[in-house]
mmCIF file of C-alpha atoms and ligand atoms in Angstrom:
data_model
loop_
_atom_site.group_PDB
_atom_site.id
_atom_site.type_symbol
_atom_site.label_atom_id
_atom_site.label_comp_id
_atom_site.label_asym_id
_atom_site.label_seq_id
_atom_site.Cartn_x
_atom_site.Cartn_y
_atom_site.Cartn_z
ATOM 1 C CA MET A 8 0.000 0.000 0.000
ATOM 2 C CA GLN A 9 1.085 3.535 -0.706
ATOM 3 C CA LEU A 10 1.231 5.445 2.568
ATOM 4 C CA THR A 11 1.542 9.222 2.879
ATOM 5 C CA SER A 12 4.419 10.569 4.949
ATOM 6 C CA GLU A 13 2.007 11.178 7.838
ATOM 7 C CA GLU A 14 0.726 7.609 7.618
ATOM 8 C CA LYS A 15 4.313 6.325 7.502
ATOM 9 C CA LYS A 16 5.051 8.229 10.693
ATOM 10 C CA MET A 17 2.052 6.519 12.321
ATOM 11 C CA ALA A 18 3.281 3.116 11.090
ATOM 12 C CA ASP A 19 6.808 3.836 12.362
ATOM 13 C CA GLY A 20 5.590 4.587 15.855
ATOM 14 C CA GLU A 21 6.230 8.340 15.883
ATOM 15 C CA TYR A 22 2.775 8.890 17.390
ATOM 16 C CA GLY A 23 3.120 6.139 19.961
ATOM 17 C CA TYR A 24 2.235 2.517 20.490
ATOM 18 C CA ALA A 25 -1.558 2.564 19.935
ATOM 19 C CA THR A 26 -1.398 4.553 16.706
ATOM 20 C CA GLN A 27 1.323 2.243 15.416
ATOM 21 C CA LYS A 28 -0.731 -0.862 16.267
ATOM 22 C CA ALA A 29 -3.800 0.753 14.697
ATOM 23 C CA MET A 30 -1.919 1.449 11.457
ATOM 24 C CA GLU A 31 -0.589 -2.093 11.480
ATOM 25 C CA ILE A 32 -4.165 -3.465 11.584
ATOM 26 C CA LEU A 33 -5.291 -1.175 8.770
ATOM 27 C CA VAL A 34 -2.315 -1.927 6.505
ATOM 28 C CA THR A 35 -2.820 -5.667 7.001
ATOM 29 C CA LEU A 36 -6.497 -5.293 6.105
ATOM 30 C CA GLY A 37 -5.641 -3.130 3.100
ATOM 31 C CA ASP A 38 -3.132 -5.707 1.871
ATOM 32 C CA ILE A 39 -5.656 -8.524 2.227
ATOM 33 C CA TYR A 40 -8.305 -6.645 0.244
ATOM 34 C CA GLY A 41 -5.939 -5.140 -2.344
ATOM 35 C CA ALA A 42 -6.332 -1.493 -1.288
ATOM 36 C CA GLU A 43 -3.843 0.870 -2.885
ATOM 37 C CA ARG A 44 -4.040 3.619 -0.316
ATOM 38 C CA MET A 45 -5.635 4.913 2.859
ATOM 39 C CA ILE A 46 -8.455 7.440 2.807
ATOM 40 C CA PRO A 47 -9.517 9.784 5.603
ATOM 41 C CA VAL A 48 -12.632 8.942 7.600
ATOM 42 C CA SER A 49 -14.673 11.466 9.540
ATOM 43 C CA SER A 50 -16.823 9.218 11.721
ATOM 44 C CA VAL A 51 -16.279 5.931 13.512
ATOM 45 C CA GLN A 52 -18.573 3.589 15.409
ATOM 46 C CA VAL A 53 -16.908 0.855 17.445
ATOM 47 C CA ALA A 54 -18.632 -2.467 18.216
ATOM 48 C CA GLY A 55 -17.446 -5.060 20.708
ATOM 49 C CA VAL A 56 -18.362 -3.081 23.822
ATOM 50 C CA SER A 57 -20.213 -5.584 25.977
ATOM 51 C CA TYR A 58 -17.946 -7.200 28.541
ATOM 52 C CA ALA A 59 -19.992 -10.360 27.906
ATOM 53 C CA ASN A 60 -18.387 -10.543 24.445
ATOM 54 C CA LEU A 61 -14.987 -8.974 25.168
ATOM 55 C CA GLU A 62 -14.139 -10.750 28.409
ATOM 56 C CA GLU A 63 -10.770 -10.196 30.073
ATOM 57 C CA ALA A 64 -8.614 -10.752 26.960
ATOM 58 C CA GLY A 65 -10.514 -8.092 24.984
ATOM 59 C CA LEU A 66 -10.433 -5.675 27.902
ATOM 60 C CA GLU A 67 -6.688 -6.113 28.347
ATOM 61 C CA TRP A 68 -6.122 -5.252 24.679
ATOM 62 C CA LEU A 69 -8.283 -2.134 25.015
ATOM 63 C CA ALA A 70 -6.464 -1.064 28.186
ATOM 64 C CA GLU A 71 -3.141 -1.456 26.344
ATOM 65 C CA MET A 72 -4.384 0.707 23.461
ATOM 66 C CA ALA A 73 -5.736 3.282 25.920
ATOM 67 C CA LYS A 74 -2.279 3.849 27.461
ATOM 68 C CA ASP A 75 -1.350 6.344 24.750
ATOM 69 C CA GLY A 76 -4.113 6.079 22.103
ATOM 70 C CA LYS A 77 -6.307 9.106 21.290
ATOM 71 C CA VAL A 78 -8.991 9.145 18.626
ATOM 72 C CA ARG A 79 -8.637 11.611 15.768
ATOM 73 C CA VAL A 80 -12.291 11.684 14.606
ATOM 74 C CA LEU A 81 -15.795 11.607 16.067
ATOM 75 C CA THR A 82 -16.182 8.121 17.529
ATOM 76 C CA THR A 83 -19.090 6.529 19.381
ATOM 77 C CA LEU A 84 -19.745 3.044 20.745
ATOM 78 C CA ASN A 85 -22.146 0.185 20.117
ATOM 79 C CA PRO A 86 -24.435 -0.927 22.977
ATOM 80 C CA ALA A 87 -22.781 -2.141 26.169
ATOM 81 C CA GLY A 88 -23.838 -5.099 28.286
ATOM 82 C CA MET A 89 -25.860 -2.925 30.653
ATOM 83 C CA ASP A 90 -27.528 0.404 31.222
ATOM 84 C CA LEU A 91 -24.485 2.341 32.444
ATOM 85 C CA GLU A 92 -26.527 4.214 35.054
ATOM 86 C CA GLU A 93 -29.387 1.921 36.027
ATOM 87 C CA TRP A 94 -27.860 -1.527 35.595
ATOM 88 C CA LYS A 95 -29.100 -2.789 38.960
ATOM 89 C CA ARG A 96 -32.711 -2.385 37.870
ATOM 90 C CA LEU A 97 -32.019 -4.711 34.934
ATOM 91 C CA GLY A 98 -30.721 -7.424 37.251
ATOM 92 C CA ILE A 99 -27.057 -7.049 36.241
ATOM 93 C CA SER A 100 -24.540 -8.348 38.801
ATOM 94 C CA GLU A 101 -22.065 -6.073 40.623
ATOM 95 C CA ASP A 102 -19.231 -8.088 39.174
ATOM 96 C CA PHE A 103 -20.353 -7.665 35.577
ATOM 97 C CA ALA A 104 -21.080 -3.963 36.128
ATOM 98 C CA ARG A 105 -17.563 -3.357 37.463
ATOM 99 C CA ASN A 106 -15.982 -5.035 34.458
ATOM 100 C CA GLN A 107 -18.295 -3.324 31.979
ATOM 101 C CA GLN A 108 -17.357 0.016 33.508
ATOM 102 C CA ARG A 109 -13.645 -0.827 33.071
ATOM 103 C CA VAL A 110 -14.343 -1.320 29.354
ATOM 104 C CA ILE A 111 -16.149 2.016 29.096
ATOM 105 C CA ASP A 112 -13.330 3.754 31.007
ATOM 106 C CA ALA A 113 -10.744 2.391 28.548
ATOM 107 C CA PHE A 114 -12.738 3.701 25.575
ATOM 108 C CA SER A 115 -13.239 7.002 27.362
ATOM 109 C CA ARG A 116 -9.485 7.421 27.972
ATOM 110 C CA MET A 117 -9.021 7.242 24.201
ATOM 111 C CA GLY A 118 -11.411 10.165 23.740
ATOM 112 C CA ILE A 119 -14.304 8.060 22.454
ATOM 113 C CA ILE A 120 -17.743 9.472 23.180
ATOM 114 C CA THR A 121 -19.331 6.845 25.379
ATOM 115 C CA THR A 122 -22.755 6.982 23.813
ATOM 116 C CA CYS A 123 -23.469 3.294 23.470
ATOM 117 C CA THR A 124 -25.912 2.787 20.646
ATOM 118 C CA CYS A 125 -26.493 0.946 17.388
ATOM 119 C CA THR A 126 -28.332 4.012 16.060
ATOM 120 C CA PRO A 127 -25.545 6.620 16.207
ATOM 121 C CA TYR A 128 -27.226 8.327 13.247
ATOM 122 C CA LEU A 129 -30.104 9.317 15.569
ATOM 123 C CA VAL A 130 -27.928 10.928 18.212
ATOM 124 C CA GLY A 131 -25.263 13.083 16.649
ATOM 125 C CA ASN A 132 -22.926 10.695 14.844
ATOM 126 C CA VAL A 133 -24.577 11.190 11.483
ATOM 127 C CA PRO A 134 -22.530 11.177 8.283
ATOM 128 C CA HIS A 135 -23.747 12.815 5.082
ATOM 129 C CA PHE A 136 -24.075 11.393 1.583
ATOM 130 C CA GLY A 137 -20.770 10.187 0.150
ATOM 131 C CA GLU A 138 -18.845 10.605 3.418
ATOM 132 C CA HIS A 139 -16.220 7.937 4.153
ATOM 133 C CA ILE A 140 -16.660 6.416 7.599
ATOM 134 C CA ALA A 141 -15.681 3.262 9.506
ATOM 135 C CA TRP A 142 -18.551 1.675 11.414
ATOM 136 C CA SER A 143 -18.774 -1.766 12.896
ATOM 137 C CA GLU A 144 -22.343 -2.518 13.975
ATOM 138 C CA SER A 145 -23.992 -4.455 11.154
ATOM 139 C CA SER A 146 -27.402 -2.730 11.252
ATOM 140 C CA ALA A 147 -25.807 0.725 11.462
ATOM 141 C CA ILE A 148 -23.415 -0.095 8.594
ATOM 142 C CA CYS A 149 -26.352 -1.119 6.435
ATOM 143 C CA TYR A 150 -28.263 2.043 7.394
ATOM 144 C CA ALA A 151 -25.265 4.320 6.772
ATOM 145 C CA ASN A 152 -24.474 2.803 3.362
ATOM 146 C CA SER A 153 -28.024 2.346 2.129
ATOM 147 C CA VAL A 154 -30.224 5.000 3.703
ATOM 148 C CA LEU A 155 -27.695 7.796 4.267
ATOM 149 C CA GLY A 156 -25.468 7.051 1.268
ATOM 150 C CA ALA A 157 -22.317 7.267 3.405
ATOM 151 C CA ARG A 158 -19.530 4.757 2.718
ATOM 152 C CA THR A 159 -18.292 2.128 5.098
ATOM 153 C CA ASN A 160 -17.081 -1.431 4.988
ATOM 154 C CA ARG A 161 -18.188 -3.942 7.590
ATOM 155 C CA GLU A 162 -15.530 -3.133 10.137
ATOM 156 C CA GLY A 163 -14.722 -5.335 13.078
ATOM 157 C CA GLY A 164 -14.166 -3.755 16.510
ATOM 158 C CA PRO A 165 -10.328 -3.619 16.145
ATOM 159 C CA SER A 166 -10.331 -2.168 12.609
ATOM 160 C CA ALA A 167 -12.924 0.451 13.589
ATOM 161 C CA LEU A 168 -10.797 1.399 16.594
ATOM 162 C CA GLY A 169 -7.793 1.493 14.246
ATOM 163 C CA ALA A 170 -9.671 3.945 11.999
ATOM 164 C CA ALA A 171 -10.582 6.071 15.024
ATOM 165 C CA LEU A 172 -6.973 6.277 16.244
ATOM 166 C CA THR A 173 -5.531 7.134 12.826
ATOM 167 C CA GLY A 174 -8.448 8.867 11.073
ATOM 168 C CA ARG A 175 -7.845 6.519 8.131
ATOM 169 C CA THR A 176 -9.239 3.401 6.523
ATOM 170 C CA PRO A 177 -7.959 1.357 3.585
ATOM 171 C CA GLU A 178 -9.739 2.200 0.341
ATOM 172 C CA TYR A 179 -11.559 -0.916 -0.862
ATOM 173 C CA GLY A 180 -15.066 -2.412 -0.962
ATOM 174 C CA PHE A 181 -17.961 -0.080 -0.278
ATOM 175 C CA HIS A 182 -15.727 3.000 -0.415
ATOM 176 C CA LEU A 183 -15.491 2.493 -4.183
ATOM 177 C CA ASP A 184 -18.234 3.456 -6.683
ATOM 178 C CA ASN A 185 -17.974 0.235 -8.654
ATOM 179 C CA LYS A 186 -18.463 -1.920 -5.542
ATOM 180 C CA ARG A 187 -21.773 -0.273 -4.696
ATOM 181 C CA GLN A 188 -23.717 -1.242 -7.799
ATOM 182 C CA PRO A 189 -26.751 -3.542 -7.488
ATOM 183 C CA GLN A 190 -26.423 -7.159 -8.615
ATOM 184 C CA VAL A 191 -30.018 -8.337 -8.408
ATOM 185 C CA LYS A 192 -33.445 -6.728 -8.560
ATOM 186 C CA ALA A 193 -35.903 -7.552 -5.788
ATOM 187 C CA GLN A 194 -39.475 -6.816 -6.767
ATOM 188 C CA VAL A 195 -41.540 -6.472 -3.621
ATOM 189 C CA GLN A 196 -45.195 -7.262 -4.289
ATOM 190 C CA ALA A 197 -46.040 -7.604 -0.600
ATOM 191 C CA LYS A 198 -47.770 -4.762 1.248
ATOM 192 C CA LEU A 199 -45.599 -3.937 4.241
ATOM 193 C CA ASP A 200 -46.625 -2.152 7.372
ATOM 194 C CA GLY A 201 -44.639 -1.687 10.554
ATOM 195 C CA THR A 202 -41.186 -2.538 11.815
ATOM 196 C CA TYR A 203 -41.825 -6.259 12.226
ATOM 197 C CA GLN A 204 -42.935 -6.654 8.611
ATOM 198 C CA PHE A 205 -39.899 -4.761 7.327
ATOM 199 C CA GLY A 206 -37.814 -7.030 9.551
ATOM 200 C CA ALA A 207 -39.499 -10.030 7.951
ATOM 201 C CA LEU A 208 -38.652 -8.585 4.526
ATOM 202 C CA GLY A 209 -34.988 -8.377 5.580
ATOM 203 C CA LYS A 210 -35.096 -12.054 6.537
ATOM 204 C CA VAL A 211 -36.635 -13.025 3.191
ATOM 205 C CA LEU A 212 -34.157 -10.936 1.178
ATOM 206 C CA GLY A 213 -31.176 -12.099 3.213
ATOM 207 C CA GLU A 214 -32.100 -15.752 2.853
ATOM 208 C CA LYS A 215 -32.913 -15.492 -0.854
ATOM 209 C CA LEU A 216 -30.053 -13.247 -1.965
ATOM 210 C CA GLY A 217 -27.254 -13.545 0.591
ATOM 211 C CA GLU A 218 -24.674 -10.782 0.288
ATOM 212 C CA LYS A 219 -25.663 -9.699 -3.224
ATOM 213 C CA ILE A 220 -26.455 -5.993 -3.420
ATOM 214 C CA SER A 221 -30.132 -5.672 -4.264
ATOM 215 C CA TYR A 222 -32.117 -3.021 -6.073
ATOM 216 C CA ILE A 223 -35.493 -3.163 -4.365
ATOM 217 C CA THR A 224 -38.658 -1.945 -6.053
ATOM 218 C CA GLY A 225 -42.283 -1.856 -4.922
ATOM 219 C CA ILE A 226 -41.825 -0.039 -1.606
ATOM 220 C CA PRO A 227 -43.611 3.301 -2.027
ATOM 221 C CA SER A 228 -42.555 4.660 1.357
ATOM 222 C CA ALA A 229 -40.850 3.589 4.566
ATOM 223 C CA SER A 230 -40.319 5.316 7.915
ATOM 224 C CA VAL A 231 -36.932 5.666 9.631
ATOM 225 C CA GLU A 232 -38.093 2.992 12.072
ATOM 226 C CA GLU A 233 -39.051 0.579 9.296
ATOM 227 C CA LEU A 234 -35.773 1.170 7.467
ATOM 228 C CA LYS A 235 -33.670 0.582 10.583
ATOM 229 C CA SER A 236 -35.559 -2.657 11.187
ATOM 230 C CA LEU A 237 -35.019 -3.741 7.576
ATOM 231 C CA CYS A 238 -31.299 -2.897 7.813
ATOM 232 C CA ALA A 239 -30.872 -4.873 11.033
ATOM 233 C CA SER A 240 -32.632 -7.924 9.721
ATOM 234 C CA TYR A 241 -31.172 -7.894 6.199
ATOM 235 C CA ALA A 242 -27.663 -7.580 7.666
ATOM 236 C CA THR A 243 -28.386 -10.445 10.081
ATOM 237 C CA TYR A 244 -29.920 -12.939 7.671
ATOM 238 C CA GLY A 245 -27.885 -12.016 4.575
ATOM 239 C CA GLY A 246 -24.693 -10.424 5.869
ATOM 240 C CA VAL A 247 -25.617 -7.436 3.716
ATOM 241 C CA ALA A 248 -23.965 -4.016 4.071
ATOM 242 C CA LEU A 249 -25.746 -2.152 1.274
ATOM 243 C CA PHE A 250 -29.019 -2.215 -0.664
ATOM 244 C CA HIS A 251 -30.884 0.277 -2.778
ATOM 245 C CA ILE A 252 -34.618 1.020 -2.713
ATOM 246 C CA GLU A 253 -36.080 2.739 -5.743
ATOM 247 C CA GLY A 254 -37.257 6.221 -4.833
ATOM 248 C CA ILE A 255 -36.035 6.036 -1.222
ATOM 249 C CA THR A 256 -32.279 5.493 -0.926
ATOM 250 C CA PRO A 257 -29.914 8.131 -2.329
ATOM 251 C CA ASP A 258 -27.162 6.275 -4.255
ATOM 252 C CA ARG A 259 -27.461 6.625 -8.024
ATOM 253 C CA VAL A 260 -27.225 3.236 -9.703
ATOM 254 C CA SER A 261 -25.743 2.983 -13.188
ATOM 255 C CA GLN A 262 -27.769 -0.045 -14.265
ATOM 256 C CA ILE A 263 -30.793 -1.893 -12.926
ATOM 257 C CA PRO A 264 -29.966 -5.624 -12.776
ATOM 258 C CA VAL A 265 -31.775 -8.050 -15.079
ATOM 259 C CA GLU A 266 -31.805 -10.958 -12.624
ATOM 260 C CA THR A 267 -35.014 -10.494 -10.646
ATOM 261 C CA VAL A 268 -36.601 -12.131 -7.627
ATOM 262 C CA THR A 269 -40.133 -11.456 -6.453
ATOM 263 C CA ILE A 270 -41.196 -11.110 -2.823
ATOM 264 C CA THR A 271 -44.871 -11.778 -2.135
ATOM 265 C CA ASP A 272 -47.194 -11.491 0.851
ATOM 266 C CA GLU A 273 -46.812 -15.263 1.279
ATOM 267 C CA ASP A 274 -43.024 -14.877 1.627
ATOM 268 C CA ILE A 275 -43.496 -12.281 4.379
ATOM 269 C CA LYS A 276 -46.097 -14.414 6.167
ATOM 270 C CA ALA A 277 -43.839 -17.457 5.970
ATOM 271 C CA ALA A 278 -40.912 -15.468 7.425
ATOM 272 C CA ILE A 279 -43.069 -14.240 10.327
ATOM 273 C CA ASN A 280 -44.399 -17.760 10.950
ATOM 274 C CA ALA A 281 -40.870 -19.135 10.970
ATOM 275 C CA LEU A 282 -39.989 -16.694 13.755
ATOM 276 C CA ASN A 283 -42.981 -17.584 15.896
ATOM 277 C CA GLN A 284 -42.107 -20.464 18.166
ATOM 278 C CA GLU A 285 -44.473 -22.266 20.526
ATOM 279 C CA THR A 286 -43.859 -20.589 23.876
ATOM 280 C CA SER A 287 -45.281 -18.609 26.720
ATOM 281 C CA ILE A 288 -43.890 -15.057 26.932
ATOM 282 C CA ASP A 289 -42.176 -13.693 30.046
ATOM 283 C CA PHE A 290 -39.973 -11.053 28.390
ATOM 284 C CA VAL A 291 -40.951 -8.308 25.936
ATOM 285 C CA SER A 292 -38.300 -6.173 24.289
ATOM 286 C CA ILE A 293 -38.783 -3.327 21.814
ATOM 287 C CA GLY A 294 -35.940 -1.200 20.473
ATOM 288 C CA CYS A 295 -33.759 -3.365 18.248
ATOM 289 C CA PRO A 296 -32.183 -1.354 16.703
ATOM 290 C CA HIS A 297 -32.437 1.247 19.450
ATOM 291 C CA ALA A 298 -35.828 2.947 19.632
ATOM 292 C CA THR A 299 -36.363 6.413 18.171
ATOM 293 C CA LEU A 300 -37.981 9.229 20.110
ATOM 294 C CA ALA A 301 -41.130 8.720 18.012
ATOM 295 C CA GLU A 302 -41.235 5.062 19.054
ATOM 296 C CA LEU A 303 -40.836 6.011 22.724
ATOM 297 C CA GLU A 304 -43.692 8.502 22.407
ATOM 298 C CA TYR A 305 -45.870 5.899 20.703
ATOM 299 C CA ILE A 306 -45.149 3.269 23.346
ATOM 300 C CA ALA A 307 -45.683 5.787 26.165
ATOM 301 C CA ASN A 308 -49.143 6.628 24.839
ATOM 302 C CA LYS A 309 -50.007 2.959 24.388
ATOM 303 C CA LEU A 310 -48.975 2.147 27.961
ATOM 304 C CA LYS A 311 -50.626 5.147 29.559
ATOM 305 C CA GLY A 312 -52.802 4.049 32.461
ATOM 306 C CA LYS A 313 -51.918 0.370 32.003
ATOM 307 C CA GLN A 314 -49.702 -2.014 33.950
ATOM 308 C CA VAL A 315 -47.352 -4.562 32.408
ATOM 309 C CA LYS A 316 -47.288 -8.060 33.881
ATOM 310 C CA LYS A 317 -44.008 -9.210 32.343
ATOM 311 C CA GLU A 318 -40.426 -7.986 32.196
ATOM 312 C CA VAL A 319 -40.467 -5.288 29.520
ATOM 313 C CA TRP A 320 -37.367 -3.518 28.168
ATOM 314 C CA ILE A 321 -37.548 -0.640 25.743
ATOM 315 C CA THR A 322 -33.938 -0.246 24.618
ATOM 316 C CA THR A 323 -32.614 3.030 23.303
ATOM 317 C CA ALA A 324 -29.677 5.421 23.145
ATOM 318 C CA ARG A 325 -28.955 7.515 26.251
ATOM 319 C CA PRO A 326 -29.539 10.877 24.471
ATOM 320 C CA THR A 327 -32.885 9.609 23.144
ATOM 321 C CA LYS A 328 -33.881 8.584 26.659
ATOM 322 C CA GLN A 329 -32.884 12.013 27.944
ATOM 323 C CA MET A 330 -35.281 13.613 25.480
ATOM 324 C CA ALA A 331 -37.954 11.108 26.519
ATOM 325 C CA ASP A 332 -37.325 12.078 30.173
ATOM 326 C CA ARG A 333 -37.888 15.718 29.327
ATOM 327 C CA MET A 334 -41.078 14.999 27.387
ATOM 328 C CA GLY A 335 -42.564 12.830 30.148
ATOM 329 C CA PHE A 336 -42.496 9.643 28.013
ATOM 330 C CA THR A 337 -40.151 7.864 30.431
ATOM 331 C CA LYS A 338 -42.525 8.537 33.307
ATOM 332 C CA MET A 339 -45.454 7.131 31.329
ATOM 333 C CA ILE A 340 -43.536 4.015 30.300
ATOM 334 C CA GLU A 341 -42.019 3.366 33.703
ATOM 335 C CA GLY A 342 -45.269 4.243 35.445
ATOM 336 C CA ALA A 343 -46.720 1.232 33.632
ATOM 337 C CA GLY A 344 -43.942 -0.963 35.034
ATOM 338 C CA ALA A 345 -41.898 -1.251 31.816
ATOM 339 C CA LYS A 346 -38.205 -0.309 31.842
ATOM 340 C CA ILE A 347 -36.380 1.982 29.488
ATOM 341 C CA ALA A 348 -32.938 0.434 29.165
ATOM 342 C CA ALA A 349 -30.418 2.882 27.715
ATOM 343 C CA ASP A 350 -26.908 1.998 26.433
ATOM 344 C CA THR A 351 -27.726 -1.715 26.067
ATOM 345 C CA CYS A 352 -30.050 -4.217 24.430
ATOM 346 C CA CYS A 353 -31.621 -7.617 24.937
ATOM 347 C CA VAL A 354 -28.911 -9.278 22.834
ATOM 348 C CA VAL A 355 -25.665 -7.899 24.307
ATOM 349 C CA ALA A 356 -26.802 -7.848 27.963
ATOM 350 C CA PRO A 357 -25.735 -10.945 29.943
ATOM 351 C CA ILE A 358 -29.224 -12.460 30.196
ATOM 352 C CA LYS A 359 -28.720 -15.835 28.522
ATOM 353 C CA GLY A 360 -31.337 -18.290 29.740
ATOM 354 C CA ARG A 361 -32.904 -15.763 32.152
ATOM 355 C CA PHE A 362 -36.265 -15.820 30.359
ATOM 356 C CA VAL A 363 -38.344 -18.461 28.638
ATOM 357 C CA GLY A 364 -40.069 -16.600 25.838
ATOM 358 C CA LEU A 365 -39.182 -13.276 24.160
ATOM 359 C CA ALA A 366 -41.739 -11.189 22.246
ATOM 360 C CA THR A 367 -40.220 -8.509 20.039
ATOM 361 C CA ASP A 368 -40.919 -6.527 16.871
ATOM 362 C CA SER A 369 -37.352 -7.160 15.704
ATOM 363 C CA ALA A 370 -36.471 -10.027 13.359
ATOM 364 C CA LYS A 371 -32.828 -9.500 14.337
ATOM 365 C CA GLY A 372 -33.815 -9.696 18.005
ATOM 366 C CA CYS A 373 -35.493 -13.054 17.274
ATOM 367 C CA TYR A 374 -32.363 -14.406 15.579
ATOM 368 C CA TYR A 375 -30.026 -13.611 18.470
ATOM 369 C CA GLY A 376 -32.687 -14.076 21.149
ATOM 370 C CA SER A 377 -32.979 -17.722 20.210
ATOM 371 C CA GLY A 378 -29.442 -18.344 18.894
ATOM 372 C CA LYS A 379 -27.409 -16.534 21.534
ATOM 373 C CA ASN A 380 -29.652 -16.137 24.559
ATOM 374 C CA ARG A 381 -31.534 -19.444 24.238
ATOM 375 C CA PHE A 382 -35.017 -17.904 24.464
ATOM 376 C CA LYS A 383 -38.020 -19.105 22.503
ATOM 377 C CA VAL A 384 -39.126 -16.140 20.398
ATOM 378 C CA LYS A 385 -42.146 -14.528 18.811
ATOM 379 C CA LEU A 386 -42.067 -11.765 16.188
ATOM 380 C CA MET A 387 -44.995 -9.376 16.440
ATOM 381 C CA SER A 388 -45.989 -5.758 15.849
ATOM 382 C CA ILE A 389 -45.263 -3.145 18.512
ATOM 383 C CA ASP A 390 -49.000 -3.046 19.340
ATOM 384 C CA GLU A 391 -49.050 -6.821 19.796
ATOM 385 C CA CYS A 392 -45.904 -6.667 21.940
ATOM 386 C CA ILE A 393 -47.621 -4.182 24.225
ATOM 387 C CA GLU A 394 -50.796 -6.267 24.393
ATOM 388 C CA GLU A 395 -48.640 -9.270 25.268
ATOM 389 C CA ALA A 396 -46.899 -7.246 27.988
ATOM 390 C CA ILE A 397 -50.102 -6.215 29.729
ATOM 391 C CA ARG A 398 -51.939 -9.539 29.276
HETATM 392 FE FE1 LIG B 17 -28.859 -2.896 18.232
HETATM 393 FE FE2 LIG B 17 -28.721 -4.831 19.963
HETATM 394 FE FE3 LIG B 17 -30.440 -4.961 18.001
HETATM 395 S S1 LIG B 17 -27.014 -3.757 19.076
HETATM 396 S S2 LIG B 17 -29.494 -3.841 16.328
HETATM 397 S S3 LIG B 17 -30.443 -3.454 19.665
HETATM 398 S S4 LIG B 17 -29.158 -6.600 18.726
#
């Protein structure tokens, strides 16, 4: 790879140990993928924050990097394993909380903004069209590339941290125009309504098309909430980092692919059925990806004057919760006995096996709820989730 003199200084250790290690990771990645040079990035999002996933080995590496590492660009974090302020209420142990805080402290020493969310684009880490970034949460990557038209590869935690510490990323993959063109057309004939149905669409597309970049037609409109659900699910079931939707997403495509698949109402129904297991429900979680302010308002109004009878987590970003606090939504939700869990989610929190059955509007939540946390799952609309919670 061709490095600039500044990049060579980083690689030679003139800016210290962490920057040198960071450049080493990026050069190795660039060599593997045939990048010719580094390009500047202006925004980073680092995944691999939950102590449940990092454990002691991951934390030691972070602490080492934090000895002299300082980020050069706006950098935020993916959800942590707990609400950083109200972890006790979520049943998190003292031991886990102490270790999770050590992780957050290490990131903080590097100058990373410790907003822990998979929707950084809702809370101030929002790149514009064409901007080169390095993000590492799969749903956020898909949203940034597809909906915002920014450019990021699917970074892992270490390569995203490397980009943060150097302000660079190797130029390959989704940073290049010719790697962003659609390969297959997906004609959606199904009528879609609500986050859970868009999540089901992501499952269908992911399973039918894998990582191929699709050009989706037949979706006249979609809300931010529906798009974030689609991104999360499509990235989960297909490993996808980019798609285009006619009339909605901003990338210009040079040619519409000839190869076409059709998605019908039956496909969506079958995907929803496949995610509905036989189970009783003792845990309801909404906010995967993290809930928007509009979702919190909607849920608050739905719960007003009611009382939930199950464990209910509404997961969101801390700044979104702060706005909900100010607007009285938190009081309405928590008055009904549900919990707003900021900074975390039902997948990265250490709750494996703690519940029997999870009801959620998130197809991604279903995938990891059953695969990682060993719950039986049910995919339903937000309204149905709330009915289930108060039943
Ligand atoms: Fe976000 Fe957790 Fe879902 S990181 S996309 S809320 S699994």
